[in-house]
Amino acid sequence: MTGNKAGSGTVTSVEGRELIVNRVFHAPRELVYRAWTDPEHLPGWWGPRALRLRSGPLR
């Protein structure tokens, strides 16, 4: 099973018991990496926009 939301850059597929999600970001690679690894960026992208994320130190 494979799906692609029109224009979203997201492709999902199911292979056996694995769910694979690939996404293309129109941003520099370094910025995408920082968004995933720097706790300062986490509240900006994690979860729905209507919800507020409180974050603490990551270990």
mmCIF file with all atom_site columns, N, CA and C in Angstrom:
data_model
loop_
_atom_site.group_PDB
_atom_site.id
_atom_site.type_symbol
_atom_site.label_atom_id
_atom_site.label_alt_id
_atom_site.label_comp_id
_atom_site.label_asym_id
_atom_site.label_entity_id
_atom_site.label_seq_id
_atom_site.pdbx_PDB_ins_code
_atom_site.Cartn_x
_atom_site.Cartn_y
_atom_site.Cartn_z
_atom_site.occupancy
_atom_site.B_iso_or_equiv
_atom_site.pdbx_formal_charge
_atom_site.auth_seq_id
_atom_site.auth_comp_id
_atom_site.auth_asym_id
_atom_site.auth_atom_id
_atom_site.pdbx_PDB_model_num
ATOM 1   N N  . MET A 1 1  ? 0.846  -1.179 0.000  1.00 0.00 ? 1  MET A N  1
ATOM 2   C CA . MET A 1 1  ? 0.000  0.000  0.000  1.00 0.00 ? 1  MET A CA 1
ATOM 3   C C  . MET A 1 1  ? 0.886  1.234  0.000  1.00 0.00 ? 1  MET A C  1
ATOM 4   N N  . THR A 1 2  ? 0.625  2.160  -0.888 1.00 0.00 ? 2  THR A N  1
ATOM 5   C CA . THR A 1 2  ? 1.389  3.393  -0.966 1.00 0.00 ? 2  THR A CA 1
ATOM 6   C C  . THR A 1 2  ? 0.432  4.555  -1.101 1.00 0.00 ? 2  THR A C  1
ATOM 7   N N  . GLY A 1 3  ? 0.747  5.659  -0.429 1.00 0.00 ? 3  GLY A N  1
ATOM 8   C CA . GLY A 1 3  ? -0.097 6.839  -0.520 1.00 0.00 ? 3  GLY A CA 1
ATOM 9   C C  . GLY A 1 3  ? 0.738  8.086  -0.672 1.00 0.00 ? 3  GLY A C  1
ATOM 10  N N  . ASN A 1 4  ? 0.158  9.115  -1.278 1.00 0.00 ? 4  ASN A N  1
ATOM 11  C CA . ASN A 1 4  ? 0.838  10.391 -1.438 1.00 0.00 ? 4  ASN A CA 1
ATOM 12  C C  . ASN A 1 4  ? -0.202 11.487 -1.390 1.00 0.00 ? 4  ASN A C  1
ATOM 13  N N  . LYS A 1 5  ? -0.136 12.347 -0.390 1.00 0.00 ? 5  LYS A N  1
ATOM 14  C CA . LYS A 1 5  ? -1.031 13.495 -0.342 1.00 0.00 ? 5  LYS A CA 1
ATOM 15  C C  . LYS A 1 5  ? -0.601 14.458 -1.446 1.00 0.00 ? 5  LYS A C  1
ATOM 16  N N  . ALA A 1 6  ? -1.510 14.865 -2.252 1.00 0.00 ? 6  ALA A N  1
ATOM 17  C CA . ALA A 1 6  ? -1.192 15.709 -3.402 1.00 0.00 ? 6  ALA A CA 1
ATOM 18  C C  . ALA A 1 6  ? -0.424 16.954 -2.978 1.00 0.00 ? 6  ALA A C  1
ATOM 19  N N  . GLY A 1 7  ? 0.790  17.086 -3.494 1.00 0.00 ? 7  GLY A N  1
ATOM 20  C CA . GLY A 1 7  ? 1.587  18.275 -3.249 1.00 0.00 ? 7  GLY A CA 1
ATOM 21  C C  . GLY A 1 7  ? 2.215  18.372 -1.873 1.00 0.00 ? 7  GLY A C  1
ATOM 22  N N  . SER A 1 8  ? 2.034  17.377 -1.011 1.00 0.00 ? 8  SER A N  1
ATOM 23  C CA . SER A 1 8  ? 2.558  17.480 0.341  1.00 0.00 ? 8  SER A CA 1
ATOM 24  C C  . SER A 1 8  ? 4.025  17.088 0.442  1.00 0.00 ? 8  SER A C  1
ATOM 25  N N  . GLY A 1 9  ? 4.534  16.338 -0.522 1.00 0.00 ? 9  GLY A N  1
ATOM 26  C CA . GLY A 1 9  ? 5.900  15.860 -0.444 1.00 0.00 ? 9  GLY A CA 1
ATOM 27  C C  . GLY A 1 9  ? 6.048  14.677 0.488  1.00 0.00 ? 9  GLY A C  1
ATOM 28  N N  . THR A 1 10 ? 4.941  14.113 0.956  1.00 0.00 ? 10 THR A N  1
ATOM 29  C CA . THR A 1 10 ? 4.970  12.978 1.870  1.00 0.00 ? 10 THR A CA 1
ATOM 30  C C  . THR A 1 10 ? 4.533  11.712 1.147  1.00 0.00 ? 10 THR A C  1
ATOM 31  N N  . VAL A 1 11 ? 5.324  10.661 1.287  1.00 0.00 ? 11 VAL A N  1
ATOM 32  C CA . VAL A 1 11 ? 4.991  9.367  0.711  1.00 0.00 ? 11 VAL A CA 1
ATOM 33  C C  . VAL A 1 11 ? 5.043  8.339  1.834  1.00 0.00 ? 11 VAL A C  1
ATOM 34  N N  . THR A 1 12 ? 3.975  7.564  1.979  1.00 0.00 ? 12 THR A N  1
ATOM 35  C CA . THR A 1 12 ? 3.950  6.501  2.975  1.00 0.00 ? 12 THR A CA 1
ATOM 36  C C  . THR A 1 12 ? 3.757  5.166  2.285  1.00 0.00 ? 12 THR A C  1
ATOM 37  N N  . SER A 1 13 ? 4.322  4.141  2.876  1.00 0.00 ? 13 SER A N  1
ATOM 38  C CA . SER A 1 13 ? 4.120  2.795  2.348  1.00 0.00 ? 13 SER A CA 1
ATOM 39  C C  . SER A 1 13 ? 4.163  1.807  3.501  1.00 0.00 ? 13 SER A C  1
ATOM 40  N N  . VAL A 1 14 ? 3.477  0.708  3.315  1.00 0.00 ? 14 VAL A N  1
ATOM 41  C CA . VAL A 1 14 ? 3.459  -0.361 4.302  1.00 0.00 ? 14 VAL A CA 1
ATOM 42  C C  . VAL A 1 14 ? 4.041  -1.598 3.648  1.00 0.00 ? 14 VAL A C  1
ATOM 43  N N  . GLU A 1 15 ? 5.067  -2.152 4.263  1.00 0.00 ? 15 GLU A N  1
ATOM 44  C CA . GLU A 1 15 ? 5.714  -3.364 3.773  1.00 0.00 ? 15 GLU A CA 1
ATOM 45  C C  . GLU A 1 15 ? 5.723  -4.363 4.919  1.00 0.00 ? 15 GLU A C  1
ATOM 46  N N  . GLY A 1 16 ? 4.814  -5.308 4.869  1.00 0.00 ? 16 GLY A N  1
ATOM 47  C CA . GLY A 1 16 ? 4.711  -6.261 5.975  1.00 0.00 ? 16 GLY A CA 1
ATOM 48  C C  . GLY A 1 16 ? 4.248  -5.544 7.227  1.00 0.00 ? 16 GLY A C  1
ATOM 49  N N  . ARG A 1 17 ? 5.069  -5.555 8.250  1.00 0.00 ? 17 ARG A N  1
ATOM 50  C CA . ARG A 1 17 ? 4.725  -4.888 9.515  1.00 0.00 ? 17 ARG A CA 1
ATOM 51  C C  . ARG A 1 17 ? 5.466  -3.567 9.682  1.00 0.00 ? 17 ARG A C  1
ATOM 52  N N  . GLU A 1 18 ? 6.065  -3.051 8.618  1.00 0.00 ? 18 GLU A N  1
ATOM 53  C CA . GLU A 1 18 ? 6.797  -1.794 8.679  1.00 0.00 ? 18 GLU A CA 1
ATOM 54  C C  . GLU A 1 18 ? 5.999  -0.681 8.018  1.00 0.00 ? 18 GLU A C  1
ATOM 55  N N  . LEU A 1 19 ? 5.976  0.461  8.659  1.00 0.00 ? 19 LEU A N  1
ATOM 56  C CA . LEU A 1 19 ? 5.398  1.676  8.093  1.00 0.00 ? 19 LEU A CA 1
ATOM 57  C C  . LEU A 1 19 ? 6.560  2.596  7.761  1.00 0.00 ? 19 LEU A C  1
ATOM 58  N N  . ILE A 1 20 ? 6.666  2.964  6.511  1.00 0.00 ? 20 ILE A N  1
ATOM 59  C CA . ILE A 1 20 ? 7.765  3.809  6.054  1.00 0.00 ? 20 ILE A CA 1
ATOM 60  C C  . ILE A 1 20 ? 7.186  5.144  5.597  1.00 0.00 ? 20 ILE A C  1
ATOM 61  N N  . VAL A 1 21 ? 7.710  6.238  6.160  1.00 0.00 ? 21 VAL A N  1
ATOM 62  C CA . VAL A 1 21 ? 7.255  7.581  5.790  1.00 0.00 ? 21 VAL A CA 1
ATOM 63  C C  . VAL A 1 21 ? 8.462  8.350  5.279  1.00 0.00 ? 21 VAL A C  1
ATOM 64  N N  . ASN A 1 22 ? 8.366  8.839  4.067  1.00 0.00 ? 22 ASN A N  1
ATOM 65  C CA . ASN A 1 22 ? 9.401  9.691  3.474  1.00 0.00 ? 22 ASN A CA 1
ATOM 66  C C  . ASN A 1 22 ? 8.794  11.045 3.207  1.00 0.00 ? 22 ASN A C  1
ATOM 67  N N  . ARG A 1 23 ? 9.532  12.092 3.500  1.00 0.00 ? 23 ARG A N  1
ATOM 68  C CA . ARG A 1 23 ? 9.024  13.439 3.274  1.00 0.00 ? 23 ARG A CA 1
ATOM 69  C C  . ARG A 1 23 ? 10.122 14.318 2.710  1.00 0.00 ? 23 ARG A C  1
ATOM 70  N N  . VAL A 1 24 ? 9.771  15.145 1.745  1.00 0.00 ? 24 VAL A N  1
ATOM 71  C CA . VAL A 1 24 ? 10.696 16.095 1.150  1.00 0.00 ? 24 VAL A CA 1
ATOM 72  C C  . VAL A 1 24 ? 10.413 17.468 1.744  1.00 0.00 ? 24 VAL A C  1
ATOM 73  N N  . PHE A 1 25 ? 11.430 18.084 2.317  1.00 0.00 ? 25 PHE A N  1
ATOM 74  C CA . PHE A 1 25 ? 11.308 19.429 2.877  1.00 0.00 ? 25 PHE A CA 1
ATOM 75  C C  . PHE A 1 25 ? 12.003 20.409 1.951  1.00 0.00 ? 25 PHE A C  1
ATOM 76  N N  . HIS A 1 26 ? 11.348 21.503 1.675  1.00 0.00 ? 26 HIS A N  1
ATOM 77  C CA . HIS A 1 26 ? 11.949 22.546 0.845  1.00 0.00 ? 26 HIS A CA 1
ATOM 78  C C  . HIS A 1 26 ? 12.686 23.511 1.767  1.00 0.00 ? 26 HIS A C  1
ATOM 79  N N  . ALA A 1 27 ? 13.791 23.017 2.322  1.00 0.00 ? 27 ALA A N  1
ATOM 80  C CA . ALA A 1 27 ? 14.603 23.787 3.265  1.00 0.00 ? 27 ALA A CA 1
ATOM 81  C C  . ALA A 1 27 ? 16.024 23.233 3.218  1.00 0.00 ? 27 ALA A C  1
ATOM 82  N N  . PRO A 1 28 ? 16.987 24.036 3.634  1.00 0.00 ? 28 PRO A N  1
ATOM 83  C CA . PRO A 1 28 ? 18.356 23.513 3.670  1.00 0.00 ? 28 PRO A CA 1
ATOM 84  C C  . PRO A 1 28 ? 18.470 22.314 4.618  1.00 0.00 ? 28 PRO A C  1
ATOM 85  N N  . ARG A 1 29 ? 19.269 21.351 4.250  1.00 0.00 ? 29 ARG A N  1
ATOM 86  C CA . ARG A 1 29 ? 19.454 20.131 5.028  1.00 0.00 ? 29 ARG A CA 1
ATOM 87  C C  . ARG A 1 29 ? 19.844 20.436 6.476  1.00 0.00 ? 29 ARG A C  1
ATOM 88  N N  . GLU A 1 30 ? 20.723 21.416 6.682  1.00 0.00 ? 30 GLU A N  1
ATOM 89  C CA . GLU A 1 30 ? 21.183 21.766 8.027  1.00 0.00 ? 30 GLU A CA 1
ATOM 90  C C  . GLU A 1 30 ? 20.026 22.267 8.896  1.00 0.00 ? 30 GLU A C  1
ATOM 91  N N  . LEU A 1 31 ? 19.108 23.039 8.323  1.00 0.00 ? 31 LEU A N  1
ATOM 92  C CA . LEU A 1 31 ? 17.964 23.551 9.072  1.00 0.00 ? 31 LEU A CA 1
ATOM 93  C C  . LEU A 1 31 ? 17.016 22.420 9.459  1.00 0.00 ? 31 LEU A C  1
ATOM 94  N N  . VAL A 1 32 ? 16.775 21.490 8.551  1.00 0.00 ? 32 VAL A N  1
ATOM 95  C CA . VAL A 1 32 ? 15.915 20.347 8.866  1.00 0.00 ? 32 VAL A CA 1
ATOM 96  C C  . VAL A 1 32 ? 16.535 19.528 9.990  1.00 0.00 ? 32 VAL A C  1
ATOM 97  N N  . TYR A 1 33 ? 17.841 19.321 9.939  1.00 0.00 ? 33 TYR A N  1
ATOM 98  C CA . TYR A 1 33 ? 18.520 18.564 10.990 1.00 0.00 ? 33 TYR A CA 1
ATOM 99  C C  . TYR A 1 33 ? 18.377 19.275 12.339 1.00 0.00 ? 33 TYR A C  1
ATOM 100 N N  . ARG A 1 34 ? 18.596 20.591 12.360 1.00 0.00 ? 34 ARG A N  1
ATOM 101 C CA . ARG A 1 34 ? 18.457 21.349 13.616 1.00 0.00 ? 34 ARG A CA 1
ATOM 102 C C  . ARG A 1 34 ? 17.032 21.293 14.138 1.00 0.00 ? 34 ARG A C  1
ATOM 103 N N  . ALA A 1 35 ? 16.044 21.319 13.252 1.00 0.00 ? 35 ALA A N  1
ATOM 104 C CA . ALA A 1 35 ? 14.648 21.250 13.691 1.00 0.00 ? 35 ALA A CA 1
ATOM 105 C C  . ALA A 1 35 ? 14.360 19.943 14.419 1.00 0.00 ? 35 ALA A C  1
ATOM 106 N N  . TRP A 1 36 ? 15.031 18.869 14.019 1.00 0.00 ? 36 TRP A N  1
ATOM 107 C CA . TRP A 1 36 ? 14.830 17.561 14.655 1.00 0.00 ? 36 TRP A CA 1
ATOM 108 C C  . TRP A 1 36 ? 15.700 17.360 15.888 1.00 0.00 ? 36 TRP A C  1
ATOM 109 N N  . THR A 1 37 ? 16.819 18.084 16.000 1.00 0.00 ? 37 THR A N  1
ATOM 110 C CA . THR A 1 37 ? 17.774 17.806 17.069 1.00 0.00 ? 37 THR A CA 1
ATOM 111 C C  . THR A 1 37 ? 17.911 18.913 18.105 1.00 0.00 ? 37 THR A C  1
ATOM 112 N N  . ASP A 1 38 ? 17.465 20.121 17.811 1.00 0.00 ? 38 ASP A N  1
ATOM 113 C CA . ASP A 1 38 ? 17.604 21.246 18.736 1.00 0.00 ? 38 ASP A CA 1
ATOM 114 C C  . ASP A 1 38 ? 16.285 21.468 19.470 1.00 0.00 ? 38 ASP A C  1
ATOM 115 N N  . PRO A 1 39 ? 16.261 21.318 20.803 1.00 0.00 ? 39 PRO A N  1
ATOM 116 C CA . PRO A 1 39 ? 15.013 21.461 21.556 1.00 0.00 ? 39 PRO A CA 1
ATOM 117 C C  . PRO A 1 39 ? 14.351 22.829 21.372 1.00 0.00 ? 39 PRO A C  1
ATOM 118 N N  . GLU A 1 40 ? 15.103 23.822 20.999 1.00 0.00 ? 40 GLU A N  1
ATOM 119 C CA . GLU A 1 40 ? 14.548 25.160 20.777 1.00 0.00 ? 40 GLU A CA 1
ATOM 120 C C  . GLU A 1 40 ? 13.534 25.156 19.632 1.00 0.00 ? 40 GLU A C  1
ATOM 121 N N  . HIS A 1 41 ? 13.744 24.303 18.641 1.00 0.00 ? 41 HIS A N  1
ATOM 122 C CA . HIS A 1 41 ? 12.864 24.247 17.468 1.00 0.00 ? 41 HIS A CA 1
ATOM 123 C C  . HIS A 1 41 ? 11.660 23.325 17.662 1.00 0.00 ? 41 HIS A C  1
ATOM 124 N N  . LEU A 1 42 ? 11.709 22.449 18.642 1.00 0.00 ? 42 LEU A N  1
ATOM 125 C CA . LEU A 1 42 ? 10.672 21.434 18.825 1.00 0.00 ? 42 LEU A CA 1
ATOM 126 C C  . LEU A 1 42 ? 9.257  22.002 18.937 1.00 0.00 ? 42 LEU A C  1
ATOM 127 N N  . PRO A 1 43 ? 9.003  23.013 19.749 1.00 0.00 ? 43 PRO A N  1
ATOM 128 C CA . PRO A 1 43 ? 7.621  23.522 19.857 1.00 0.00 ? 43 PRO A CA 1
ATOM 129 C C  . PRO A 1 43 ? 7.071  24.077 18.544 1.00 0.00 ? 43 PRO A C  1
ATOM 130 N N  . GLY A 1 44 ? 7.933  24.453 17.611 1.00 0.00 ? 44 GLY A N  1
ATOM 131 C CA . GLY A 1 44 ? 7.485  25.034 16.353 1.00 0.00 ? 44 GLY A CA 1
ATOM 132 C C  . GLY A 1 44 ? 6.912  24.047 15.362 1.00 0.00 ? 44 GLY A C  1
ATOM 133 N N  . TRP A 1 45 ? 7.199  22.759 15.519 1.00 0.00 ? 45 TRP A N  1
ATOM 134 C CA . TRP A 1 45 ? 6.729  21.807 14.517 1.00 0.00 ? 45 TRP A CA 1
ATOM 135 C C  . TRP A 1 45 ? 6.087  20.559 15.099 1.00 0.00 ? 45 TRP A C  1
ATOM 136 N N  . TRP A 1 46 ? 6.212  20.314 16.371 1.00 0.00 ? 46 TRP A N  1
ATOM 137 C CA . TRP A 1 46 ? 5.694  19.068 16.943 1.00 0.00 ? 46 TRP A CA 1
ATOM 138 C C  . TRP A 1 46 ? 4.231  19.221 17.318 1.00 0.00 ? 46 TRP A C  1
ATOM 139 N N  . GLY A 1 47 ? 3.360  18.480 16.683 1.00 0.00 ? 47 GLY A N  1
ATOM 140 C CA . GLY A 1 47 ? 1.936  18.491 17.008 1.00 0.00 ? 47 GLY A CA 1
ATOM 141 C C  . GLY A 1 47 ? 1.156  19.539 16.245 1.00 0.00 ? 47 GLY A C  1
ATOM 142 N N  . PRO A 1 48 ? -0.162 19.544 16.450 1.00 0.00 ? 48 PRO A N  1
ATOM 143 C CA . PRO A 1 48 ? -1.028 20.500 15.760 1.00 0.00 ? 48 PRO A CA 1
ATOM 144 C C  . PRO A 1 48 ? -0.722 21.945 16.164 1.00 0.00 ? 48 PRO A C  1
ATOM 145 N N  . ARG A 1 49 ? -0.949 22.864 15.250 1.00 0.00 ? 49 ARG A N  1
ATOM 146 C CA . ARG A 1 49 ? -0.664 24.279 15.523 1.00 0.00 ? 49 ARG A CA 1
ATOM 147 C C  . ARG A 1 49 ? -1.515 24.842 16.659 1.00 0.00 ? 49 ARG A C  1
ATOM 148 N N  . ALA A 1 50 ? -2.722 24.308 16.841 1.00 0.00 ? 50 ALA A N  1
ATOM 149 C CA . ALA A 1 50 ? -3.625 24.832 17.864 1.00 0.00 ? 50 ALA A CA 1
ATOM 150 C C  . ALA A 1 50 ? -3.181 24.465 19.287 1.00 0.00 ? 50 ALA A C  1
ATOM 151 N N  . LEU A 1 51 ? -2.313 23.468 19.416 1.00 0.00 ? 51 LEU A N  1
ATOM 152 C CA . LEU A 1 51 ? -1.855 23.041 20.734 1.00 0.00 ? 51 LEU A CA 1
ATOM 153 C C  . LEU A 1 51 ? -0.503 23.651 21.055 1.00 0.00 ? 51 LEU A C  1
ATOM 154 N N  . ARG A 1 52 ? -0.295 23.902 22.329 1.00 0.00 ? 52 ARG A N  1
ATOM 155 C CA . ARG A 1 52 ? 0.973  24.476 22.771 1.00 0.00 ? 52 ARG A CA 1
ATOM 156 C C  . ARG A 1 52 ? 1.821  23.384 23.404 1.00 0.00 ? 52 ARG A C  1
ATOM 157 N N  . LEU A 1 53 ? 3.068  23.310 23.018 1.00 0.00 ? 53 LEU A N  1
ATOM 158 C CA . LEU A 1 53 ? 3.975  22.300 23.549 1.00 0.00 ? 53 LEU A CA 1
ATOM 159 C C  . LEU A 1 53 ? 4.922  22.956 24.543 1.00 0.00 ? 53 LEU A C  1
ATOM 160 N N  . ARG A 1 54 ? 4.937  22.423 25.728 1.00 0.00 ? 54 ARG A N  1
ATOM 161 C CA . ARG A 1 54 ? 5.927  22.868 26.709 1.00 0.00 ? 54 ARG A CA 1
ATOM 162 C C  . ARG A 1 54 ? 7.078  21.890 26.648 1.00 0.00 ? 54 ARG A C  1
ATOM 163 N N  . SER A 1 55 ? 8.277  22.397 26.603 1.00 0.00 ? 55 SER A N  1
ATOM 164 C CA . SER A 1 55 ? 9.422  21.492 26.523 1.00 0.00 ? 55 SER A CA 1
ATOM 165 C C  . SER A 1 55 ? 10.381 21.776 27.654 1.00 0.00 ? 55 SER A C  1
ATOM 166 N N  . GLY A 1 56 ? 11.079 20.743 28.028 1.00 0.00 ? 56 GLY A N  1
ATOM 167 C CA . GLY A 1 56 ? 12.109 20.845 29.057 1.00 0.00 ? 56 GLY A CA 1
ATOM 168 C C  . GLY A 1 56 ? 13.415 20.325 28.485 1.00 0.00 ? 56 GLY A C  1
ATOM 169 N N  . PRO A 1 57 ? 14.395 20.153 29.342 1.00 0.00 ? 57 PRO A N  1
ATOM 170 C CA . PRO A 1 57 ? 15.689 19.674 28.840 1.00 0.00 ? 57 PRO A CA 1
ATOM 171 C C  . PRO A 1 57 ? 15.581 18.253 28.300 1.00 0.00 ? 57 PRO A C  1
ATOM 172 N N  . LEU A 1 58 ? 16.259 17.994 27.199 1.00 0.00 ? 58 LEU A N  1
ATOM 173 C CA . LEU A 1 58 ? 16.317 16.654 26.618 1.00 0.00 ? 58 LEU A CA 1
ATOM 174 C C  . LEU A 1 58 ? 17.544 15.943 27.157 1.00 0.00 ? 58 LEU A C  1
ATOM 175 N N  . ARG A 1 59 ? 17.389 14.661 27.385 1.00 0.00 ? 59 ARG A N  1
ATOM 176 C CA . ARG A 1 59 ? 18.520 13.880 27.897 1.00 0.00 ? 59 ARG A CA 1
ATOM 177 C C  . ARG A 1 59 ? 18.925 12.840 26.914 1.00 0.00 ? 59 ARG A C  1
#
